[in-house]
Short mmCIF file of C-alpha atoms (C1' of nucleotides) in Angstrom, two decimals:
data_model
loop_
_atom_site.label_atom_id
_atom_site.label_comp_id
_atom_site.label_asym_id
_atom_site.label_seq_id
_atom_site.Cartn_x
_atom_site.Cartn_y
_atom_site.Cartn_z
CA UNK F 3 0.71 31.42 33.52
CA UNK F 4 0.11 28.38 31.37
CA UNK F 5 -2.38 27.09 33.90
CA UNK F 6 -4.79 29.94 33.26
CA UNK F 7 -5.00 29.22 29.56
CA UNK F 8 -5.48 25.55 30.20
CA UNK F 9 -8.25 26.10 32.70
CA UNK F 10 -10.02 28.40 30.32
CA UNK F 11 -9.94 25.83 27.55
CA UNK F 12 -10.95 23.04 29.84
CA UNK F 13 -14.12 24.80 30.86
CA UNK F 14 -15.14 24.87 27.24
CA UNK F 15 -15.73 21.16 26.91
CA UNK F 16 -15.64 20.14 30.53
CA UNK F 17 -19.41 19.97 30.56
CA UNK F 18 -19.48 17.19 28.04
CA UNK F 19 -17.12 15.10 30.10
CA UNK F 20 -19.16 15.68 33.24
CA UNK F 21 -22.23 14.52 31.35
CA UNK F 22 -20.58 11.30 30.31
CA UNK F 23 -19.25 10.67 33.73
CA UNK F 24 -22.80 10.86 34.98
CA UNK F 25 -23.45 7.58 33.18
CA UNK F 26 -20.66 5.79 34.96
CA UNK F 27 -16.95 5.23 34.68
CA UNK F 28 -15.06 3.00 32.31
CA UNK F 29 -14.32 0.53 35.03
CA UNK F 30 -17.69 -0.22 36.53
CA UNK F 31 -20.06 -0.37 33.56
CA UNK F 32 -17.98 0.22 30.48
CA UNK F 33 -19.83 3.06 28.86
CA UNK F 34 -18.66 6.67 28.68
CA UNK F 35 -15.34 7.34 27.05
CA UNK F 36 -15.87 4.31 24.90
CA UNK F 37 -17.36 6.82 22.50
CA UNK F 38 -14.01 8.53 21.98
CA UNK F 39 -12.45 5.18 21.24
CA UNK F 40 -15.16 4.34 18.74
CA UNK F 41 -14.74 7.72 17.04
CA UNK F 42 -11.05 7.00 16.73
CA UNK F 43 -11.69 3.54 15.33
CA UNK F 44 -14.17 4.84 12.79
CA UNK F 45 -11.88 7.64 11.63
CA UNK F 46 -8.89 5.30 11.51
CA UNK F 47 -10.91 2.89 9.39
CA UNK F 48 -11.73 5.64 6.92
CA UNK F 49 -8.16 6.88 6.84
CA UNK F 50 -6.70 3.42 6.31
CA UNK F 51 -9.31 2.58 3.73
CA UNK F 52 -8.39 5.67 1.76
CA UNK F 53 -4.62 5.79 2.09
CA UNK F 54 -3.54 2.37 3.29
CA UNK F 55 -2.07 1.71 6.70
CA UNK F 56 1.48 2.89 6.12
CA UNK F 57 0.38 6.16 4.57
CA UNK F 58 -2.42 6.71 7.04
CA UNK F 59 -1.67 9.79 9.10
CA UNK F 60 -2.28 10.00 12.83
CA UNK F 61 -2.50 13.77 12.56
CA UNK F 62 -5.24 13.53 9.92
CA UNK F 63 -7.23 11.13 12.10
CA UNK F 64 -6.88 13.56 14.98
CA UNK F 65 -7.99 16.45 12.80
CA UNK F 66 -11.06 14.63 11.50
CA UNK F 67 -12.21 13.53 14.93
CA UNK F 68 -11.27 16.60 16.95
CA UNK F 69 -9.62 14.23 19.41
CA UNK F 70 -6.16 15.13 20.65
CA UNK F 71 -3.00 13.07 20.47
CA UNK F 72 -2.95 12.46 24.19
CA UNK F 73 -6.39 10.89 23.98
CA UNK F 74 -5.45 8.65 21.09
CA UNK F 75 -2.32 7.36 22.77
CA UNK F 76 -4.34 6.86 25.92
CA UNK F 77 -6.43 4.24 24.14
CA UNK F 78 -3.92 2.82 21.68
CA UNK F 79 -0.25 2.33 22.54
CA UNK F 80 0.88 2.77 18.93
CA UNK F 81 -0.25 3.30 15.38
CA UNK F 82 0.12 -0.40 14.74
CA UNK F 83 -2.14 -1.24 17.68
CA UNK F 84 -4.74 1.12 16.25
CA UNK F 85 -4.47 -0.66 12.92
CA UNK F 86 -4.87 -4.05 14.56
CA UNK F 87 -7.94 -2.80 16.40
CA UNK F 88 -9.51 -1.54 13.17
CA UNK F 89 -8.93 -4.95 11.65
CA UNK F 90 -10.21 -6.90 14.66
CA UNK F 91 -13.14 -4.73 15.60
CA UNK F 92 -14.39 -3.30 12.32
CA UNK F 93 -13.20 -5.10 9.22
CA UNK F 94 -13.53 -8.65 10.49
CA UNK F 95 -17.08 -8.09 11.69
CA UNK F 96 -18.12 -6.60 8.37
CA UNK F 97 -16.71 -9.50 6.40
CA UNK F 98 -18.45 -11.97 8.67
CA UNK F 99 -21.81 -10.28 8.38
CA UNK F 100 -21.68 -9.78 4.65
CA UNK F 101 -19.96 -12.89 3.32
CA UNK F 102 -19.43 -15.60 5.90
CA UNK F 103 -22.52 -15.86 8.09
CA UNK F 104 -25.04 -15.98 5.22
CA UNK F 105 -23.34 -19.17 4.05
CA UNK F 106 -24.38 -21.02 7.18
CA UNK F 107 -27.80 -21.86 5.83
CA UNK F 108 -29.48 -22.40 2.51
CA UNK F 109 -28.17 -23.50 -0.85
CA UNK F 110 -24.60 -22.12 -1.00
CA UNK F 111 -24.83 -21.35 -4.69
CA UNK F 112 -28.02 -19.38 -4.16
CA UNK F 113 -26.48 -17.50 -1.24
CA UNK F 114 -23.35 -16.60 -3.20
CA UNK F 115 -25.25 -15.48 -6.26
CA UNK F 116 -27.58 -13.38 -4.14
CA UNK F 117 -24.75 -11.74 -2.25
CA UNK F 118 -22.82 -10.99 -5.42
CA UNK F 119 -25.88 -9.41 -7.01
CA UNK F 120 -26.67 -7.42 -3.88
CA UNK F 121 -23.13 -6.15 -3.49
CA UNK F 122 -22.86 -5.36 -7.18
CA UNK F 123 -26.07 -3.35 -7.03
CA UNK F 124 -25.35 -1.52 -3.79
CA UNK F 125 -21.76 -0.44 -4.33
CA UNK F 126 -21.38 3.17 -5.34
CA UNK F 127 -18.58 4.32 -7.59
CA UNK F 128 -16.79 5.66 -4.54
CA UNK F 129 -17.05 2.29 -2.84
CA UNK F 130 -15.60 0.71 -5.95
CA UNK F 131 -12.74 3.19 -6.08
CA UNK F 132 -11.78 2.57 -2.47
CA UNK F 133 -11.89 -1.19 -2.82
CA UNK F 134 -12.34 -3.93 -0.26
CA UNK F 135 -10.72 -2.89 3.04
CA UNK F 136 -9.63 -6.46 3.71
CA UNK F 137 -8.01 -6.91 0.31
CA UNK F 138 -6.34 -3.51 0.50
CA UNK F 139 -4.74 -4.23 3.85
CA UNK F 140 -3.81 -7.70 2.78
CA UNK F 141 -2.00 -6.55 -0.32
CA UNK F 142 -0.22 -3.77 1.50
CA UNK F 143 0.72 -5.29 4.81
CA UNK F 144 1.05 -9.05 4.51
CA UNK F 145 4.66 -8.86 3.37
CA UNK F 146 5.55 -6.02 5.71
CA UNK F 147 4.15 -6.92 9.11
CA UNK F 148 3.55 -10.36 10.51
CA UNK F 149 0.90 -9.23 12.99
CA UNK F 150 -1.27 -7.89 10.19
CA UNK F 151 -0.61 -10.94 8.08
CA UNK F 152 -1.72 -13.36 10.78
CA UNK F 153 -4.92 -11.45 11.46
CA UNK F 154 -5.73 -11.11 7.76
CA UNK F 155 -4.95 -14.74 7.10
CA UNK F 156 -7.23 -15.77 9.96
CA UNK F 157 -10.11 -13.90 8.37
CA UNK F 158 -9.47 -15.36 4.93
CA UNK F 159 -9.07 -18.84 6.40
CA UNK F 160 -12.40 -18.44 8.20
CA UNK F 161 -14.05 -17.32 4.99
CA UNK F 162 -12.64 -20.17 2.95
CA UNK F 163 -13.50 -22.72 5.63
CA UNK F 164 -17.05 -21.41 5.86
CA UNK F 165 -17.47 -21.58 2.11
CA UNK F 166 -15.95 -25.05 1.88
CA UNK F 167 -18.24 -26.29 4.65
CA UNK F 168 -21.25 -24.78 2.90
CA UNK F 169 -20.28 -26.42 -0.38
CA UNK F 170 -19.85 -29.77 1.34
CA UNK F 171 -23.25 -29.42 2.97
CA UNK F 172 -24.61 -28.56 -0.45
CA UNK F 173 -23.10 -31.74 -1.85
CA UNK F 174 -24.74 -33.82 0.88
CA UNK F 175 -28.04 -32.09 0.23
CA UNK F 176 -27.77 -32.88 -3.48
CA UNK F 177 -27.56 -29.19 -4.42
CA UNK F 178 -23.91 -29.13 -5.42
CA UNK F 179 -22.02 -31.40 -7.80
CA UNK F 180 -20.25 -34.17 -5.95
CA UNK F 181 -17.20 -34.26 -8.21
CA UNK F 182 -15.69 -30.91 -7.23
CA UNK F 183 -12.89 -30.29 -4.74
CA UNK F 184 -14.68 -28.09 -2.22
CA UNK F 185 -11.49 -26.74 -0.63
CA UNK F 186 -9.90 -25.71 -3.92
CA UNK F 187 -13.21 -24.30 -5.13
CA UNK F 188 -13.57 -22.23 -1.97
CA UNK F 189 -10.04 -20.87 -2.37
CA UNK F 190 -10.72 -19.89 -5.95
CA UNK F 191 -14.13 -18.33 -5.34
CA UNK F 192 -12.76 -16.12 -2.56
CA UNK F 193 -9.78 -15.20 -4.75
CA UNK F 194 -12.06 -14.38 -7.66
CA UNK F 195 -14.37 -12.24 -5.54
CA UNK F 196 -11.46 -10.18 -4.27
CA UNK F 197 -9.97 -10.14 -7.75
CA UNK F 198 -13.19 -8.76 -9.23
CA UNK F 199 -13.31 -6.01 -6.64
CA UNK F 200 -9.67 -5.18 -7.31
CA UNK F 201 -10.20 -5.10 -11.06
CA UNK F 202 -13.21 -2.81 -10.75
CA UNK F 203 -11.29 -0.61 -8.34
CA UNK F 204 -8.48 -0.10 -10.78
CA UNK F 205 -10.76 0.40 -13.73
CA UNK F 206 -13.00 2.65 -11.59
CA UNK F 207 -15.77 0.96 -13.46
CA UNK F 208 -19.07 -0.45 -12.43
CA UNK F 209 -19.21 -2.29 -15.73
CA UNK F 210 -16.04 -4.26 -15.01
CA UNK F 211 -17.47 -5.22 -11.62
CA UNK F 212 -20.68 -6.47 -13.21
CA UNK F 213 -18.89 -8.32 -16.02
CA UNK F 214 -16.65 -10.06 -13.55
CA UNK F 215 -19.56 -10.82 -11.26
CA UNK F 216 -21.64 -12.26 -14.08
CA UNK F 217 -18.81 -14.51 -15.24
CA UNK F 218 -18.35 -15.71 -11.68
CA UNK F 219 -22.07 -16.37 -11.35
CA UNK F 220 -21.93 -18.33 -14.58
CA UNK F 221 -19.18 -20.43 -13.04
CA UNK F 222 -21.12 -20.88 -9.82
CA UNK F 223 -24.25 -22.01 -11.67
CA UNK F 224 -22.11 -24.73 -13.20
CA UNK F 225 -21.41 -26.02 -9.69
CA UNK F 226 -25.05 -27.00 -9.17
CA UNK F 227 -25.78 -30.70 -9.19
CA UNK F 228 -27.19 -31.95 -12.50
CA UNK F 229 -30.77 -33.16 -12.28
CA UNK F 230 -31.43 -36.87 -12.86
CA UNK F 231 -27.79 -37.82 -13.35
CA UNK I 16 39.04 23.03 1.41
CA UNK I 17 36.04 21.12 0.32
CA UNK I 18 37.45 20.91 -3.18
CA UNK I 19 40.30 18.67 -2.07
CA UNK I 20 37.99 16.08 -0.58
CA UNK I 21 35.82 16.16 -3.66
CA UNK I 22 38.75 15.73 -6.01
CA UNK I 23 40.04 12.84 -3.96
CA UNK I 24 36.66 11.11 -4.06
CA UNK I 25 36.23 11.82 -7.72
CA UNK I 26 39.50 10.12 -8.56
CA UNK I 27 38.20 7.01 -6.86
CA UNK I 28 35.54 6.24 -9.39
CA UNK I 29 36.56 8.68 -12.07
CA UNK I 30 38.23 5.81 -13.91
CA UNK I 31 34.93 4.02 -14.31
CA UNK I 32 33.35 7.08 -15.82
CA UNK I 33 36.27 7.58 -18.24
CA UNK I 34 35.82 3.97 -19.28
CA UNK I 35 32.18 4.43 -20.04
CA UNK I 36 32.77 7.65 -21.82
CA UNK I 37 35.16 5.78 -24.08
CA UNK I 38 32.12 4.02 -25.50
CA UNK I 39 30.44 7.23 -26.45
CA UNK I 40 28.28 9.95 -25.02
CA UNK I 41 24.62 9.85 -24.17
CA UNK I 42 23.73 12.10 -27.06
CA UNK I 43 25.39 10.43 -30.04
CA UNK I 44 24.78 6.72 -29.44
CA UNK I 45 22.78 6.42 -26.23
CA UNK I 46 24.94 4.13 -24.19
CA UNK I 47 27.05 5.09 -21.19
CA UNK I 48 25.31 6.60 -18.24
CA UNK I 49 22.23 4.72 -19.25
CA UNK I 50 23.67 2.14 -16.90
CA UNK I 51 23.15 4.40 -13.89
CA UNK I 52 19.57 4.94 -14.94
CA UNK I 53 19.01 1.21 -15.29
CA UNK I 54 20.55 0.57 -11.87
CA UNK I 55 18.16 3.11 -10.42
CA UNK I 56 15.19 1.55 -12.18
CA UNK I 57 16.10 -1.94 -11.00
CA UNK I 58 16.61 -0.83 -7.41
CA UNK I 59 13.43 1.21 -7.47
CA UNK I 60 11.53 -1.80 -8.77
CA UNK I 61 12.81 -3.93 -5.87
CA UNK I 62 12.06 -1.23 -3.34
CA UNK I 63 8.55 -0.63 -4.62
CA UNK I 64 7.89 -4.33 -4.88
CA UNK I 65 8.86 -4.79 -1.25
CA UNK I 66 7.37 -1.73 0.41
CA UNK I 67 4.87 -0.29 -2.05
CA UNK I 68 5.32 3.04 -3.79
CA UNK I 69 4.29 5.36 -1.01
CA UNK I 70 6.52 3.68 1.54
CA UNK I 71 9.40 3.21 -0.87
CA UNK I 72 12.32 5.30 0.32
CA UNK I 73 14.54 7.28 -2.03
CA UNK I 74 17.36 7.10 0.51
CA UNK I 75 17.17 3.30 0.61
CA UNK I 76 17.31 3.12 -3.18
CA UNK I 77 20.36 5.38 -3.10
CA UNK I 78 22.00 3.24 -0.45
CA UNK I 79 21.41 0.01 -2.34
CA UNK I 80 22.77 1.34 -5.61
CA UNK I 81 25.58 3.53 -4.34
CA UNK I 82 24.21 6.27 -6.57
CA UNK I 83 23.87 9.75 -5.08
CA UNK I 84 20.80 11.89 -4.84
CA UNK I 85 22.10 14.35 -7.40
CA UNK I 86 22.39 11.54 -9.93
CA UNK I 87 18.89 10.25 -9.26
CA UNK I 88 17.29 13.65 -9.60
CA UNK I 89 19.31 14.16 -12.76
CA UNK I 90 17.48 11.29 -14.40
CA UNK I 91 14.08 11.53 -12.72
CA UNK I 92 12.44 14.82 -11.81
CA UNK I 93 10.54 13.33 -8.87
CA UNK I 94 9.78 10.17 -6.97
CA UNK I 95 6.53 9.86 -8.85
CA UNK I 96 8.32 10.04 -12.19
CA UNK I 97 10.61 7.27 -11.03
CA UNK I 98 7.58 5.19 -10.12
CA UNK I 99 5.99 5.82 -13.50
CA UNK I 100 9.23 4.78 -15.21
CA UNK I 101 9.36 1.54 -13.23
CA UNK I 102 5.81 0.83 -14.31
CA UNK I 103 6.35 1.75 -17.97
CA UNK I 104 9.79 0.27 -18.46
CA UNK I 105 9.87 -2.76 -16.21
CA UNK I 106 6.53 -4.01 -14.99
CA UNK I 107 4.61 -3.57 -18.25
CA UNK I 108 7.22 -5.42 -20.25
CA UNK I 109 7.28 -8.32 -17.82
CA UNK I 110 3.51 -8.70 -17.92
CA UNK I 111 3.52 -8.63 -21.70
CA UNK I 112 6.22 -11.26 -21.99
CA UNK I 113 4.77 -13.58 -19.41
CA UNK I 114 1.02 -13.33 -19.86
CA UNK I 115 -0.04 -11.35 -22.90
CA UNK I 116 2.22 -12.22 -25.83
CA UNK I 117 1.95 -16.02 -25.42
CA UNK I 118 -1.79 -15.67 -26.03
CA UNK I 119 -1.20 -14.47 -29.55
CA UNK I 120 -0.88 -17.96 -30.93
CA UNK I 121 -2.09 -21.44 -30.15
CA UNK I 122 -5.10 -22.73 -28.28
CA UNK I 123 -5.79 -20.09 -25.62
CA UNK I 124 -6.87 -22.67 -23.06
CA UNK I 125 -3.64 -24.60 -23.58
CA UNK I 126 -1.57 -21.44 -23.31
CA UNK I 127 -3.26 -20.33 -20.10
CA UNK I 128 -3.02 -23.73 -18.46
CA UNK I 129 0.65 -23.98 -19.42
CA UNK I 130 1.46 -20.54 -18.11
CA UNK I 131 -0.37 -21.14 -14.84
CA UNK I 132 1.48 -24.41 -14.32
CA UNK I 133 4.83 -22.85 -15.21
CA UNK I 134 4.32 -19.88 -12.92
CA UNK I 135 3.04 -22.09 -10.13
CA UNK I 136 6.11 -24.29 -10.40
CA UNK I 137 8.68 -21.51 -10.75
CA UNK I 138 7.57 -19.13 -8.03
CA UNK I 139 9.65 -19.33 -4.88
CA UNK I 140 8.15 -18.66 -1.48
CA UNK I 141 9.77 -15.23 -1.54
CA UNK I 142 8.14 -14.48 -4.88
CA UNK I 143 4.83 -15.51 -3.41
CA UNK I 144 5.29 -13.32 -0.36
CA UNK I 145 6.11 -10.26 -2.43
CA UNK I 146 3.15 -10.74 -4.75
CA UNK I 147 2.51 -9.54 -8.27
CA UNK I 148 4.10 -6.10 -8.76
CA UNK I 149 1.24 -5.02 -10.97
CA UNK I 150 -1.44 -6.05 -8.52
CA UNK I 151 0.43 -4.51 -5.60
CA UNK I 152 0.73 -1.14 -7.29
CA UNK I 153 -2.81 -1.31 -8.51
CA UNK I 154 -4.24 -1.94 -5.06
CA UNK I 155 -2.10 0.73 -3.48
CA UNK I 156 -2.13 3.55 -5.98
CA UNK I 157 -5.23 3.42 -8.12
CA UNK I 158 -7.31 5.38 -5.63
CA UNK I 159 -4.48 7.73 -4.70
CA UNK I 160 -2.88 8.89 -7.94
CA UNK I 161 -4.55 9.19 -11.31
CA UNK I 162 -1.30 8.87 -13.28
CA UNK I 163 -0.62 5.48 -11.77
CA UNK I 164 -4.22 4.43 -12.23
CA UNK I 165 -4.24 5.28 -15.93
CA UNK I 166 -1.02 3.39 -16.58
CA UNK I 167 -2.13 0.38 -14.58
CA UNK I 168 -5.53 0.37 -16.22
CA UNK I 169 -3.91 0.48 -19.66
CA UNK I 170 -1.91 -2.65 -18.84
CA UNK I 171 -4.92 -4.49 -17.48
CA UNK I 172 -7.02 -3.41 -20.44
CA UNK I 173 -4.35 -4.67 -22.83
CA UNK I 174 -4.25 -7.97 -20.98
CA UNK I 175 -8.02 -8.40 -20.99
CA UNK I 176 -8.26 -7.41 -24.64
CA UNK I 177 -5.52 -9.85 -25.60
CA UNK I 178 -7.22 -12.63 -23.71
CA UNK I 179 -10.64 -11.83 -25.14
CA UNK I 180 -9.21 -11.79 -28.66
CA UNK I 181 -7.50 -15.12 -28.08
CA UNK I 182 -10.73 -16.64 -26.77
CA UNK I 183 -12.62 -15.34 -29.78
CA UNK I 184 -10.02 -16.80 -32.13
CA UNK I 185 -10.36 -20.04 -30.17
CA UNK I 186 -14.09 -19.97 -30.75
CA UNK I 187 -13.62 -19.49 -34.48
CA UNK I 188 -11.09 -22.32 -34.53
CA UNK I 189 -13.56 -24.60 -32.75
CA UNK I 190 -11.33 -24.88 -29.68
CA UNK I 191 -13.45 -22.81 -27.31
CA UNK I 192 -17.16 -23.09 -26.54
CA UNK I 193 -19.18 -20.69 -28.60
CA UNK I 194 -21.72 -19.87 -25.91
CA UNK I 195 -19.46 -17.93 -23.57
CA UNK I 196 -19.12 -14.18 -23.27
CA UNK I 197 -15.45 -13.73 -24.14
CA UNK I 198 -15.15 -10.24 -22.68
CA UNK I 199 -16.67 -11.16 -19.33
CA UNK I 200 -14.66 -14.36 -19.25
CA UNK I 201 -11.45 -12.45 -19.90
CA UNK I 202 -12.24 -10.01 -17.10
CA UNK I 203 -12.88 -12.82 -14.70
CA UNK I 204 -9.85 -14.91 -15.63
CA UNK I 205 -7.51 -11.95 -15.15
CA UNK I 206 -9.23 -11.12 -11.85
CA UNK I 207 -8.94 -14.71 -10.69
CA UNK I 208 -5.26 -14.94 -11.61
CA UNK I 209 -4.46 -11.84 -9.61
CA UNK I 210 -6.77 -13.00 -6.84
CA UNK I 211 -4.95 -16.32 -6.60
CA UNK I 212 -1.60 -14.57 -6.36
CA UNK I 213 -2.98 -12.25 -3.70
CA UNK I 214 -4.46 -15.12 -1.71
CA UNK I 215 -1.19 -17.05 -1.80
CA UNK I 216 0.72 -13.93 -0.86
CA UNK I 217 -1.35 -13.40 2.23
CA UNK I 218 -1.32 -17.04 3.22
CA UNK I 219 2.41 -17.19 2.40
CA UNK I 220 1.55 -20.59 1.07
CA UNK I 221 2.50 -22.45 -2.03
CA UNK I 222 -0.36 -24.82 -1.36
CA UNK I 223 -2.96 -22.05 -1.60
CA UNK I 224 -1.44 -20.93 -4.88
CA UNK I 225 -1.64 -24.45 -6.30
CA UNK I 226 -5.19 -25.05 -5.04
CA UNK I 227 -6.36 -21.81 -6.56
CA UNK I 228 -4.50 -22.54 -9.79
CA UNK I 229 -5.96 -26.01 -10.06
CA UNK I 230 -9.49 -24.78 -9.53
CA UNK I 231 -8.94 -22.13 -12.19
CA UNK I 232 -7.55 -24.75 -14.58
CA UNK I 233 -10.61 -26.86 -13.90
CA UNK I 234 -12.74 -23.88 -14.90
CA UNK I 235 -10.65 -23.24 -18.01
CA UNK I 236 -10.94 -26.86 -19.13
CA UNK I 237 -14.68 -26.38 -19.04
CA UNK I 238 -14.32 -23.62 -21.62
CA UNK I 239 -13.12 -26.04 -24.28
CA UNK I 240 -15.56 -26.79 -27.06
CA UNK I 241 -17.39 -30.11 -26.61
CA UNK I 242 -16.53 -32.68 -29.22
CA UNK I 243 -19.27 -33.75 -31.62
CA UNK I 244 -21.85 -31.38 -30.31
"C1'" DC K 17 42.12 26.55 -26.28
"C1'" DG K 18 37.61 27.75 -24.46
"C1'" DC K 19 32.83 27.01 -23.93
"C1'" DC K 20 29.05 24.28 -22.81
"C1'" DA K 21 26.30 20.37 -21.76
"C1'" DT K 22 26.25 16.08 -19.37
"C1'" DT K 23 26.76 13.66 -15.26
"C1'" DC K 24 27.05 13.48 -11.33
"C1'" DA K 25 28.27 14.77 -5.67
"C1'" DT K 26 27.34 17.33 -1.26
"C1'" DA K 27 25.06 20.02 1.84
"C1'" DC K 28 21.10 21.62 3.21
"C1'" DC K 29 15.94 22.66 3.62
"C1'" DG K 30 11.13 22.73 5.36
"C1'" DG K 31 7.75 19.61 6.52
"C1'" DT K 32 5.72 15.56 8.37
"C1'" DC K 33 6.02 11.51 10.76
"C1'" DG K 34 5.06 8.52 15.03
"C1'" DG K 35 5.86 8.88 19.69
"C1'" DT K 36 6.58 10.86 24.55
"C1'" DA K 37 6.84 13.68 28.74
"C1'" DT K 38 4.30 16.42 31.50
"C1'" DG K 39 0.32 18.64 33.18
"C1'" DT K 40 -4.67 19.20 34.23
"C1'" DT K 41 -9.29 17.99 35.49
"C1'" DA K 42 -12.99 15.19 37.11
"C1'" DT K 43 -14.60 11.43 39.51
"C1'" DA K 44 -14.48 7.00 42.25
"C1'" DG K 45 -13.20 4.82 46.40
"C1'" DG K 46 -11.54 4.78 51.06
"C1'" DC E 3 -11.37 15.16 52.90
"C1'" DC E 4 -7.63 12.69 50.55
"C1'" DT E 5 -5.62 9.99 47.21
"C1'" DA E 6 -5.55 7.38 43.03
"C1'" DT E 7 -6.80 6.86 38.55
"C1'" DA E 8 -9.10 7.57 34.20
"C1'" DA E 9 -9.31 10.66 30.54
"C1'" DC E 10 -7.69 13.57 28.35
"C1'" DA E 11 -4.64 18.16 26.47
"C1'" DT E 12 -0.23 20.52 25.06
"C1'" DA E 13 4.30 20.96 23.87
"C1'" DC E 14 7.98 19.01 22.21
"C1'" DC E 15 11.34 15.48 20.11
"C1'" DG E 16 14.46 13.15 16.85
"C1'" DA E 17 14.16 10.68 12.56
"C1'" DC E 18 13.22 10.64 8.12
"C1'" DC E 19 10.98 12.30 4.12
"C1'" DG E 20 11.22 14.20 -0.80
"C1'" DG E 21 13.30 17.88 -2.98
"C1'" DT E 22 16.76 21.69 -4.22
"C1'" DA E 23 20.80 24.74 -4.71
"C1'" DT E 24 25.30 24.78 -5.78
"C1'" DG E 25 29.30 23.21 -7.70
"C1'" DA E 26 32.85 19.99 -9.53
"C1'" DA E 27 34.66 16.82 -12.92
"C1'" DT E 28 34.53 15.33 -17.66
"C1'" DG E 29 34.37 15.14 -22.42
"C1'" DG E 30 32.45 16.79 -27.04
"C1'" DC E 31 32.79 20.45 -30.21
"C1'" DG E 32 33.92 24.74 -32.67
#
DNA sequence: CGCCATTCATACCGGTCGGTATGTTATAGG
DNA sequence: CCTATAACATACCGACCGGTATGAATGGCG
């Protein structure tokens, strides 16, 4: 008796599945149901960004995607695994693209100032209210779960190392003052960037973000090598 | 039948209550059961500091204090009210004592450098792991609950205003460079302080805290007025 | 003495949580 | 054609959550 209901429901979206299976199976060319997984990742990212990991609700993610619980637990063995995947496959990539990779060429002070100005201009008030996904997770989870902490720390370490390397290259190129401690400076600049975002988030204020950004830029300008000295 | 058990239990700690009541009632001189409330506040502070507000568990607070649920909900109408009380009666006072009030006299750069050094020296690794209670709550709750956000923002605003006023006084006293924007500088210094704490928390590293602190001190030293210029 | 407010203590509630057990369908491979 | 497996879907579970209803002990006060 239950079978009839199930069959009826199945027919409703069975066509979609058949379509995807036309393109190949997960094993041979890695294509079809990957979409479901990506939907889940995207929705989980949103949910975690809004509520934090611990208060993120599996049921809400399911509701927003239309995916069922069986599907979710088919791809991710647990909520924690889903959180790790969001961190590894979404957040880390974004941080690399936005903050780390641009530092690999050019004058590091120019790159930083440009990025700060771009970010400050592009962020909407909603973006500001939600805050930096990396900083949010870091604040919430680093003391609670070691797996999160290690992953977060790896990203921050990569960021700091990239910035320190860029500053050192800048010193060798005569763009950056030679008397600064590049490691300590990198630590502080990353901390200040995240601190500015956090301050603006709490104040829900674009002005605070800009003030903080301008003061940081003022500091960064002071890192440039003096001419003829 | 239930009455017997209750009476028996009551007698167990009834003596303590009689003792406290000897000192007076809550109405006439505000003393006795205030202790229970303070116990609750202290335990709630610990719980929130460790797990965040949303993941803080009323049952755990009850277990750690030995207080019952009836007692808790006698003093606080809801979990949120308890959280607000922790913020208003514990966290705010600590921030004022440690960071804001010292700025009211002396050379602001000296005061800041001293406080940073003191804090950096006194924080244990556990303190570092748990992070700044204010920053934790701010990151977690500002986008989720407006009551928390307002309270947190008031504390940050007070801090920034106090620092800006101190810097301005420093300018007038010829201790601080006159060409800096004191408001923007205050915003950034507060952001950097919290950012350093957050970075050290995630790295679980005293070294990161000291590096960040030293770089910030280096920046602060640069705010001093140049002699003979 | 009697009444009433304070200060708790206990039992219980509906709801949500993450997680699982089982079933169904479609396709790939032999 | 047969079997195995991927990819779901549904129903259900126990644990825990914040919150409440009820009542008992106690002491102040008229």
